CSV table of C-alpha atoms and ligand atoms in Angstrom, one decimal:
chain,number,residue,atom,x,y,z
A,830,UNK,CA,8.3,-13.9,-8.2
A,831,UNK,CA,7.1,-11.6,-10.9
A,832,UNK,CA,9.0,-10.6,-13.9
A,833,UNK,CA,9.6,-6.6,-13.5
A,834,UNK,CA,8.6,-4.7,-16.4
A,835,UNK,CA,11.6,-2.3,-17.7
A,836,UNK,CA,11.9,1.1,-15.9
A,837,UNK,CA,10.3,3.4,-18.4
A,838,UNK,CA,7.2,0.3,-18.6
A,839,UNK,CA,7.1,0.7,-14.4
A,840,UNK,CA,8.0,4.5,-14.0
A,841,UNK,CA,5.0,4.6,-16.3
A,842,UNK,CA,2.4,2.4,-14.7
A,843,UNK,CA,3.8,4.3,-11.2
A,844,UNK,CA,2.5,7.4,-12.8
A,845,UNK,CA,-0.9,5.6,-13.8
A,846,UNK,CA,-1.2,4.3,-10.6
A,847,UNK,CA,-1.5,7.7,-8.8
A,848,UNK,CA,-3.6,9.0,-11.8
A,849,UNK,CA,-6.0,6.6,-10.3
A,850,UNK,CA,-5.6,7.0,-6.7
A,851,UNK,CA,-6.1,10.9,-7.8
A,852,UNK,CA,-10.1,9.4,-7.0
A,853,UNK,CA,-9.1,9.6,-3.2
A,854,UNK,CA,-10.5,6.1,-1.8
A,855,UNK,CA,-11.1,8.1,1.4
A,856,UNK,CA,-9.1,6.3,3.8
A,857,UNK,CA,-6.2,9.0,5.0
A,858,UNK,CA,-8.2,10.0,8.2
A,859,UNK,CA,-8.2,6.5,9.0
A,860,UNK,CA,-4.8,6.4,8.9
A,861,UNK,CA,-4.6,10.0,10.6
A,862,UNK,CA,-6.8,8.6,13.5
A,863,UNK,CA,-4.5,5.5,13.9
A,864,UNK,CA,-1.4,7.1,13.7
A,865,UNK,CA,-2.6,9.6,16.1
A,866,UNK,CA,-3.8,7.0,18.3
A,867,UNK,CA,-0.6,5.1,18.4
A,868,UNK,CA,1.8,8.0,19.2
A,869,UNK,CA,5.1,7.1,17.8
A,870,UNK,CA,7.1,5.9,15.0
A,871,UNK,CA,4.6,4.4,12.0
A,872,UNK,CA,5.8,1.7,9.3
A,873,UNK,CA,3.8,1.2,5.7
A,874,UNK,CA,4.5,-2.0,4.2
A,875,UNK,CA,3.6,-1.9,0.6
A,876,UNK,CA,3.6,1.6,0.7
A,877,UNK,CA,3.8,2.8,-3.1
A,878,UNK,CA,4.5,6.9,-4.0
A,879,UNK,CA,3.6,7.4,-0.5
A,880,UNK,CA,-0.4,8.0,-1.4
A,881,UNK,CA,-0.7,7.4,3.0
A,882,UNK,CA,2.6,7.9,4.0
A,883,UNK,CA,3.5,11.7,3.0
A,884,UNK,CA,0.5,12.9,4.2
A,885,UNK,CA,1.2,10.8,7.5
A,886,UNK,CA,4.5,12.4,7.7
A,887,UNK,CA,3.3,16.1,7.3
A,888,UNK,CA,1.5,15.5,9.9
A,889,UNK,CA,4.2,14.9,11.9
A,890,UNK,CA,4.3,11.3,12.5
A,891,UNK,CA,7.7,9.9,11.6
A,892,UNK,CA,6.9,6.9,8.9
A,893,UNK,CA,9.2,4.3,7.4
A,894,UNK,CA,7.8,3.6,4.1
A,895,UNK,CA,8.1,0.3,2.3
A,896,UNK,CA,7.8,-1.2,-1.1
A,897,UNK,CA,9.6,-3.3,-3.4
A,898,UNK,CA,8.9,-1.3,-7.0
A,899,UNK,CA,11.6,1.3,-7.1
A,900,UNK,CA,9.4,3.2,-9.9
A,901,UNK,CA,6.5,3.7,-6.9
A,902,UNK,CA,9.6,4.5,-4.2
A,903,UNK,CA,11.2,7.0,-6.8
A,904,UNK,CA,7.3,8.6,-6.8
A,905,UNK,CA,7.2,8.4,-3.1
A,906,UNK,CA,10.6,10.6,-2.5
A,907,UNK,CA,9.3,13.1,-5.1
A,908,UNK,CA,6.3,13.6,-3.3
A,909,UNK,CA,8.0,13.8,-0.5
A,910,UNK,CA,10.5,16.4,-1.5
A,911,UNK,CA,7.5,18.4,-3.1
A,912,UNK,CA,6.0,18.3,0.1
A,913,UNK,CA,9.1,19.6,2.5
A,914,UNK,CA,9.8,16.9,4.4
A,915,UNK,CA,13.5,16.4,5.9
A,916,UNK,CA,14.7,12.8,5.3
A,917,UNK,CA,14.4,12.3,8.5
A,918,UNK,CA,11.0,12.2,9.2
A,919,UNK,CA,9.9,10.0,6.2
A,920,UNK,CA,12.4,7.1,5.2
A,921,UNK,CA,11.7,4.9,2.2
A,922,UNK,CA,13.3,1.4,1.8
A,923,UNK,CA,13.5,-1.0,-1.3
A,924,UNK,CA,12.5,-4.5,0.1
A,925,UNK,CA,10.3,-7.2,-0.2
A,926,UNK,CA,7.6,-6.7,3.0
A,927,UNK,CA,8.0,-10.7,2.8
A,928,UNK,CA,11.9,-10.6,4.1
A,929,UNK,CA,12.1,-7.1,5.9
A,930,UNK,CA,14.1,-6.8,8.4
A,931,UNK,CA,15.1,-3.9,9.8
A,932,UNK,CA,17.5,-2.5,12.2
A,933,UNK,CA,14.8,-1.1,14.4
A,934,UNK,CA,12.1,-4.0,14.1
A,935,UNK,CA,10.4,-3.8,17.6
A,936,UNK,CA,10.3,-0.1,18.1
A,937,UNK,CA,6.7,0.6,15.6
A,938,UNK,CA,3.5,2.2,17.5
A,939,UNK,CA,1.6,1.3,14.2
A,940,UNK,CA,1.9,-0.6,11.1
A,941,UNK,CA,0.3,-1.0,8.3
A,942,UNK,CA,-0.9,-2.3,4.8
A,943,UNK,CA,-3.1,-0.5,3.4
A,944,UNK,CA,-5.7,-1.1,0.0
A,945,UNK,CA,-6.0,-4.3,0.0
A,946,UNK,CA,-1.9,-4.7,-1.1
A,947,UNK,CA,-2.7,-7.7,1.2
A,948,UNK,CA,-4.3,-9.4,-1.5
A,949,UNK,CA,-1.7,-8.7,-4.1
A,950,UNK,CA,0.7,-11.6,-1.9
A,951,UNK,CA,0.3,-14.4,-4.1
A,952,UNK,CA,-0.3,-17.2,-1.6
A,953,UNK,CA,-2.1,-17.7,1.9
A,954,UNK,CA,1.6,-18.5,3.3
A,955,UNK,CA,2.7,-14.8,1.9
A,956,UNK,CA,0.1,-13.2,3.5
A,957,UNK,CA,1.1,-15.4,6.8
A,958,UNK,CA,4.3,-13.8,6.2
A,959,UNK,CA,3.2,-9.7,5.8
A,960,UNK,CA,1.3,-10.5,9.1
A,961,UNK,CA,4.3,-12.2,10.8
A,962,UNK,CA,6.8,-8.9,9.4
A,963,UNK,CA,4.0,-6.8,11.1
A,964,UNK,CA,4.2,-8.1,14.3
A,965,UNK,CA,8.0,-8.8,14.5
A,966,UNK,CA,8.5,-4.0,13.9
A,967,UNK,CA,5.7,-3.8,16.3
A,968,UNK,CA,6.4,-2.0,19.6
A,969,UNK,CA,4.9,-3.7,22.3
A,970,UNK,CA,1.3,-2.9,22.9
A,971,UNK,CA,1.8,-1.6,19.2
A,972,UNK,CA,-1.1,-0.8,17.1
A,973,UNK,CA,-1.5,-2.9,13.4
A,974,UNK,CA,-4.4,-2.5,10.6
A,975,UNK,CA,-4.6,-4.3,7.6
A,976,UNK,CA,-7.3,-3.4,4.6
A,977,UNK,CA,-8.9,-6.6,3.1
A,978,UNK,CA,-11.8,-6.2,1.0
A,979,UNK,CA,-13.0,-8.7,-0.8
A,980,UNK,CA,-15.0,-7.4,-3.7
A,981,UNK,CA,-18.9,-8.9,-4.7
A,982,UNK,CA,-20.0,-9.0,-7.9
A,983,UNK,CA,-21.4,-5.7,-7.8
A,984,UNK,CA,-18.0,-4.3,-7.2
A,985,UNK,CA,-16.5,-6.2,-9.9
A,986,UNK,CA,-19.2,-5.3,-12.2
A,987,UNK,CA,-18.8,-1.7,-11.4
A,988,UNK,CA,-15.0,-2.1,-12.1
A,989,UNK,CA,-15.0,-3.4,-15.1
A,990,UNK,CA,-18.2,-1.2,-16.4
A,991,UNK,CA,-20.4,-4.0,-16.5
A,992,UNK,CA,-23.7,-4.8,-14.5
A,993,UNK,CA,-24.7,-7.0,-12.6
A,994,UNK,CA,-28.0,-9.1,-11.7
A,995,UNK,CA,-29.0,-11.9,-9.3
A,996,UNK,CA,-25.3,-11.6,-7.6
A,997,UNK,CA,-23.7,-12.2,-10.8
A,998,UNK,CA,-21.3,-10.0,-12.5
A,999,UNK,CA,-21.9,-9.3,-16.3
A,1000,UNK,CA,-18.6,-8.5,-17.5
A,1001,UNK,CA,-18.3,-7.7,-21.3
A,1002,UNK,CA,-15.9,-9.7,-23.4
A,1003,UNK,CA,-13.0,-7.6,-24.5
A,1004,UNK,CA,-12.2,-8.0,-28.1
A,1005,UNK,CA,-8.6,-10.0,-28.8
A,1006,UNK,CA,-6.0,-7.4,-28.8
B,1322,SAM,C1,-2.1,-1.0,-4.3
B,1322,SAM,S1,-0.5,-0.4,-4.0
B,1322,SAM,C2,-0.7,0.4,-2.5
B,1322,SAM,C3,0.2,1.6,-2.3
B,1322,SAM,C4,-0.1,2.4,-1.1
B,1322,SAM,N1,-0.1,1.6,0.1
B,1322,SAM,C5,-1.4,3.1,-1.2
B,1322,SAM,O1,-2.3,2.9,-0.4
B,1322,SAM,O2,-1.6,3.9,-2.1
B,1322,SAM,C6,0.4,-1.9,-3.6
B,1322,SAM,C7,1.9,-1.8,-3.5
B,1322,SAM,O3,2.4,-3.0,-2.9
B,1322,SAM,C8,3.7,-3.2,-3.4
B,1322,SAM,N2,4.1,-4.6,-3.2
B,1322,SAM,C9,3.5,-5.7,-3.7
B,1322,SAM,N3,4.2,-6.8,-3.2
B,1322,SAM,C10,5.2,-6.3,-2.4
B,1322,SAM,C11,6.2,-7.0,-1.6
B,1322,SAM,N4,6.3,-8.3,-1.6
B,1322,SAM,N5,7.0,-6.2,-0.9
B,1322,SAM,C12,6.9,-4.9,-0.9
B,1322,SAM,N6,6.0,-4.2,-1.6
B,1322,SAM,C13,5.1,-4.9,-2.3
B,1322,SAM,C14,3.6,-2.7,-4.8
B,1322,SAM,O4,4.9,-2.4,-5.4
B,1322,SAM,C15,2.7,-1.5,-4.8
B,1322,SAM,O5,3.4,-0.3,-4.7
């Protein structure tokens, strides 16, 4: 497991982190669609400030939001006060998506992990794990999506503000800090 940074090092990088996300990745009406599809109660593992979740909410979906950075959660219920939403209709819980169990595991018409949080699982067994924690709060018939992307070196390259050529990412040395 990962060292935390100190609260005023992750409240900070929780702030960066939606100062980022501000460049919407366009994939709310995904969600919308899904949700809307499903018809009933929606969990987000890995679910950060609540980027998918309030929105999912205000839309009248009730949504059990997960994550296991209290800095992103503390985000997530601001938002979520900001917005109006009672209590009731979006929930987030402290917990690592790896253990969760809650009370009402079985009952979910969707769940989710969105932007490639997948990924961020540090082993194939993990990510065994997140699916396993999806399907053990699924409903039923329940409905679960899961975005992987794996980037190319053109992605890479754009990320980092390199180039690339013949499939191969040019990324420019950084000088020692
Ligand atoms: C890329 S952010 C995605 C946030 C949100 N789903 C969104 O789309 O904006 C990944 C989130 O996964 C959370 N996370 C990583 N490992 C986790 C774990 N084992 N259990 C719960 N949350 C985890 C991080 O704290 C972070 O908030």
């Amino acid at each position: 497991m990962l060292d935390r940074p100190d609260p005023a090092t992750a409240a900070a990088l929780a702030r960066l982190y939606d100062l980022d996300l501000h460049d919407d990745p366009g994939d709310l009406d995904l969600y919308l669609a899904l949700a809307d599809r499903a018809d009933g109660r929606i969990l987000e593992l890995a679910a950060g400030s609540g980027r998918l979740a309030v929105p999912l909410a205000l839309a009248g979906h009730p949504v059990t939001a997960v994550d296991n950075d209290p800095a992103m959660l503390d985000r997530g219920r601001a938002r979520a006060s900001a917005a109006g939403l009672p209590p009731e209709r979006l929930e987030f819980v402290e917990a690592d998506l790896l253990e969760l169990a809650l009370p009402d595991a079985g009952t979910y018409a969707f769940a989710f992990i969105a932007l490639n949080s997948i990924m961020l699982l540090a082993s194939r067994e993990a990510q065994r794990a997140a699916f396993r924690t999806l399907a053990a709060h699924l409903a039923p018939g329940g409905l679960a999506a899961v975005d992987a992307w794996l980037p190319d070196a053109e992605d890479l390259g754009r990320f980092d503000g390199g180039s690339c050529s013949s499939g191969r990412a040019r990324i420019p040395r950084r000088a020692p800090s």
